[in-house]
Coordinates of C-alpha atoms and ligand atoms in Angstrom, one line a residue:
X1 CA -29.6 42.0 -27.3
X2 CA -27.7 42.4 -24.1
X3 CA -25.7 44.9 -23.6
X4 CA -22.6 45.0 -20.9
X5 CA -20.8 47.3 -19.8
X6 CA -17.1 47.1 -19.4
X7 CA -15.8 48.8 -16.2
X8 CA -12.0 49.2 -17.4
X9 CA -10.8 51.7 -19.5
X10 CA -8.1 50.0 -21.4
X11 CA -9.1 49.3 -25.5
X12 CA -7.5 46.3 -25.4
X13 CA -9.9 44.6 -23.1
X14 CA -13.0 46.0 -24.4
X15 CA -12.2 44.3 -27.8
X16 CA -11.4 40.1 -26.1
X17 CA -14.8 41.0 -24.6
X18 CA -16.8 41.7 -27.4
X19 CA -14.5 38.4 -29.4
X20 CA -15.5 35.9 -27.5
X21 CA -19.1 37.5 -26.3
X22 CA -21.1 38.8 -29.4
X23 CA -21.9 35.2 -30.6
X24 CA -24.5 35.2 -27.8
X25 CA -25.9 37.9 -29.1
X26 CA -24.0 40.7 -25.9
X27 CA -22.5 43.4 -27.0
X28 CA -19.8 44.8 -24.8
X29 CA -19.3 49.2 -24.6
X30 CA -17.1 51.3 -23.0
X31 CA -17.9 53.3 -20.1
X32 CA -17.3 56.6 -22.3
X33 CA -20.4 55.2 -25.0
X34 CA -22.6 54.3 -21.5
X35 CA -21.3 58.1 -20.6
X36 CA -20.4 57.2 -17.3
X37 CA -16.7 57.8 -16.7
X38 CA -15.9 55.6 -13.2
X39 CA -13.1 56.1 -10.8
X40 CA -12.8 52.9 -8.3
X41 CA -10.4 52.9 -5.0
X42 CA -9.4 48.6 -5.6
X43 CA -9.6 48.1 -1.8
X44 CA -10.2 44.6 -2.1
X45 CA -7.5 41.5 -0.6
X46 CA -8.9 39.3 -3.2
X47 CA -9.4 39.1 -7.1
X48 CA -12.9 38.6 -6.7
X49 CA -13.9 41.5 -3.9
X50 CA -12.3 43.7 -6.7
X51 CA -13.5 43.0 -9.5
X52 CA -17.0 43.0 -7.5
X53 CA -15.9 46.3 -6.5
X54 CA -15.3 47.5 -10.3
X55 CA -18.4 45.6 -11.5
X56 CA -20.7 47.6 -9.3
X57 CA -19.8 50.5 -9.1
X58 CA -19.8 51.3 -13.2
X59 CA -23.5 49.1 -13.1
X60 CA -24.9 51.4 -10.0
X61 CA -23.3 55.0 -12.6
X62 CA -24.3 53.8 -15.9
X63 CA -28.2 51.4 -15.3
X64 CA -27.1 48.9 -16.7
X65 CA -25.0 45.8 -16.3
X66 CA -21.3 45.8 -16.3
X67 CA -18.7 43.5 -16.7
X68 CA -15.0 43.6 -14.6
X69 CA -12.0 42.0 -14.6
X70 CA -9.1 41.6 -11.8
X71 CA -5.9 39.7 -12.1
X72 CA -2.4 39.2 -11.1
X73 CA 0.8 37.0 -10.8
X74 CA 0.5 35.0 -7.3
X75 CA 4.8 34.0 -6.4
X76 CA 4.3 31.0 -4.2
X77 CA 8.3 32.0 -2.9
X78 CA 6.5 34.9 -1.6
X79 CA 3.3 34.0 -0.5
X80 CA 1.3 34.8 -2.7
X81 CA 2.7 37.9 -3.5
X82 CA 2.1 40.7 -5.6
X83 CA -1.1 38.8 -5.6
X84 CA -4.1 41.3 -6.2
X85 CA -0.6 44.7 -6.5
X86 CA 0.7 43.4 -9.2
X87 CA 0.0 46.1 -11.3
X88 CA 1.2 48.1 -8.6
X89 CA 3.9 46.0 -7.6
X90 CA 6.9 48.4 -6.4
X91 CA 5.6 51.5 -6.2
X92 CA 3.7 54.0 -9.0
X93 CA 7.1 54.8 -10.6
X94 CA 7.6 51.4 -11.7
X95 CA 7.3 50.7 -15.4
X96 CA 6.3 46.5 -16.8
X97 CA 9.8 46.3 -17.3
X98 CA 10.2 47.5 -13.3
X99 CA 8.2 45.5 -11.7
X100 CA 9.1 42.1 -13.5
X101 CA 12.9 42.9 -12.7
X102 CA 12.3 43.7 -8.9
X103 CA 10.5 40.5 -8.9
X104 CA 13.3 38.4 -9.9
X105 CA 15.7 40.3 -7.7
X106 CA 12.9 38.6 -4.7
X107 CA 13.6 35.7 -5.9
X108 CA 17.5 35.8 -6.1
X109 CA 18.9 32.6 -5.2
X110 CA 15.2 30.6 -4.2
X111 CA 14.8 27.9 -5.9
X112 CA 11.1 27.2 -6.1
X113 CA 9.7 28.8 -9.0
X114 CA 6.6 28.2 -8.8
X115 CA 3.7 30.8 -9.5
X116 CA 0.1 30.8 -11.1
X117 CA -1.8 34.4 -13.6
X118 CA -5.3 35.0 -11.6
X119 CA -8.4 36.4 -14.2
X120 CA -11.4 36.8 -12.0
X121 CA -14.2 38.3 -14.0
X122 CA -17.3 40.1 -12.5
X123 CA -21.1 40.7 -14.4
X124 CA -23.7 42.8 -12.1
X125 CA -27.2 43.2 -13.3
X126 CA -28.9 46.0 -11.6
X127 CA -31.5 43.8 -10.3
X128 CA -28.8 43.1 -8.1
X129 CA -28.0 39.7 -10.0
X130 CA -24.0 38.5 -10.1
X131 CA -22.5 36.6 -12.2
X132 CA -18.9 35.3 -11.1
X133 CA -16.2 33.4 -13.3
X134 CA -12.5 32.4 -12.4
X135 CA -9.7 31.5 -14.0
X136 CA -5.9 30.3 -12.9
X137 CA -2.9 29.9 -15.2
X138 CA 0.5 27.4 -13.7
X139 CA 3.6 28.3 -14.4
X140 CA 7.2 29.5 -13.2
X141 CA 8.5 32.6 -13.0
X142 CA 12.2 32.1 -16.1
X143 CA 15.4 33.3 -14.2
X144 CA 15.5 36.7 -16.6
X145 CA 13.2 37.3 -19.1
X146 CA 12.6 36.3 -22.6
X147 CA 10.6 37.7 -26.1
X148 CA 8.5 41.2 -26.7
X149 CA 5.4 39.6 -26.3
X150 CA 2.3 40.8 -23.9
X151 CA 2.2 43.0 -21.0
X152 CA 3.6 42.8 -18.1
X153 CA 5.1 40.0 -16.5
X154 CA 4.7 38.1 -19.2
X155 CA 8.4 37.5 -20.8
X156 CA 9.4 35.8 -17.1
X157 CA 6.5 33.7 -17.0
X158 CA 7.5 30.6 -17.7
X159 CA 4.6 27.7 -18.9
X160 CA 6.5 24.6 -18.4
X161 CA 4.5 22.2 -20.5
X162 CA 5.5 24.6 -24.1
X163 CA 8.9 25.6 -22.4
X164 CA 8.5 29.0 -23.6
X165 CA 7.5 32.4 -21.8
X166 CA 4.1 34.0 -22.0
X167 CA 6.0 36.4 -24.3
X168 CA 7.0 33.9 -26.6
X169 CA 3.3 32.8 -28.0
X170 CA 0.8 34.4 -30.0
X171 CA -2.6 36.2 -29.4
X172 CA -4.1 32.8 -29.9
X173 CA -1.8 31.0 -27.7
X174 CA -1.9 32.8 -24.9
X175 CA -5.7 32.9 -25.1
X176 CA -5.9 29.3 -25.6
X177 CA -4.5 28.8 -21.8
X178 CA -4.0 32.3 -19.8
X179 CA -5.8 32.9 -16.8
X180 CA -8.1 35.5 -18.6
X181 CA -8.6 32.8 -21.5
X182 CA -10.2 30.5 -19.1
X183 CA -12.0 33.1 -16.4
X184 CA -13.9 34.1 -20.4
X185 CA -14.8 30.8 -21.1
X186 CA -16.2 29.4 -17.8
X187 CA -18.1 33.2 -18.3
X188 CA -19.4 32.8 -21.2
X189 CA -20.9 28.9 -20.3
X190 CA -22.5 31.5 -17.2
X191 CA -23.8 33.6 -19.1
X192 CA -25.5 32.1 -21.6
X193 CA -27.4 29.7 -18.8
X194 CA -28.1 33.2 -17.0
X195 CA -29.5 34.7 -20.3
X196 CA -31.2 31.6 -21.1
X197 CA -32.7 31.8 -17.4
X198 CA -33.7 36.0 -17.5
Ligands
IMP1 P1 -5.4 44.3 -14.4 O1 -5.9 45.4 -15.0 O2 -6.4 45.8 -12.2 O3 -6.3 43.6 -13.1 O4 -3.8 44.0 -13.2 C1 -3.3 43.2 -13.9 C2 -2.2 42.9 -13.6 O5 -1.6 41.6 -13.0 C3 -1.5 44.1 -14.2 O6 -1.0 45.5 -13.9 C4 -0.3 42.9 -15.1 O7 0.8 43.8 -14.2 C5 -0.6 41.4 -14.3 N1 -1.1 40.9 -15.2 C6 -2.0 40.1 -15.3 N2 -3.1 39.5 -16.2 C7 -1.4 39.7 -16.8 C8 -1.2 38.6 -18.0 O8 -1.8 38.5 -19.1 N3 0.0 39.2 -18.2 C9 1.5 39.8 -17.6 N4 0.4 40.8 -16.7 C10 -0.2 40.1 -16.8

């Protein structure tokens, strides 16, 4: 049984990772279970850099293989913003609704509404090996929020093929097309190959 530590304090991410990876004989545990509590400053300018910073810090603190994900929303008309700053867009006083309202405000009158969600998952092993996987989900930014589900920017992220926002999809529907679902699927394949060879 391979055990990975998840570099995150988010219990939802832990459940999601275990759901997808458990049948590979991989168990993902929390930082608390591994006896570490790591605060990582996300100083990178790319999703790859930030997920590597998080995974490497937790691997070094715990001495165990560690996995991290970094994600965000990139809006074409804003030159890719908020991007790696998605969780901090508009400053610390804003909540999820405040952040997507600010995004709508910054896109007011803008006809080019294309955007994508990006997720990068990185796993660092104590021997220096690194596995990295990236998933993207294209969409557009709606003119007004719709739907109650999900989190973050979900109410304003519209999927043209389904004519719904992420917040109007069930978790299963969202996982099937989302950036994180795609990154995890690719990660699963790469991890399986790695475990077979090692
Ligand atoms: P992270 O936890 O550092 O990766 O921050 C990701 C940020 O990007 C979150 O706080 C959300 O604002 C946004 N985000 C990432 N994935 C999603 C998603 O699936 N739906 C809505 N917002 C998301």
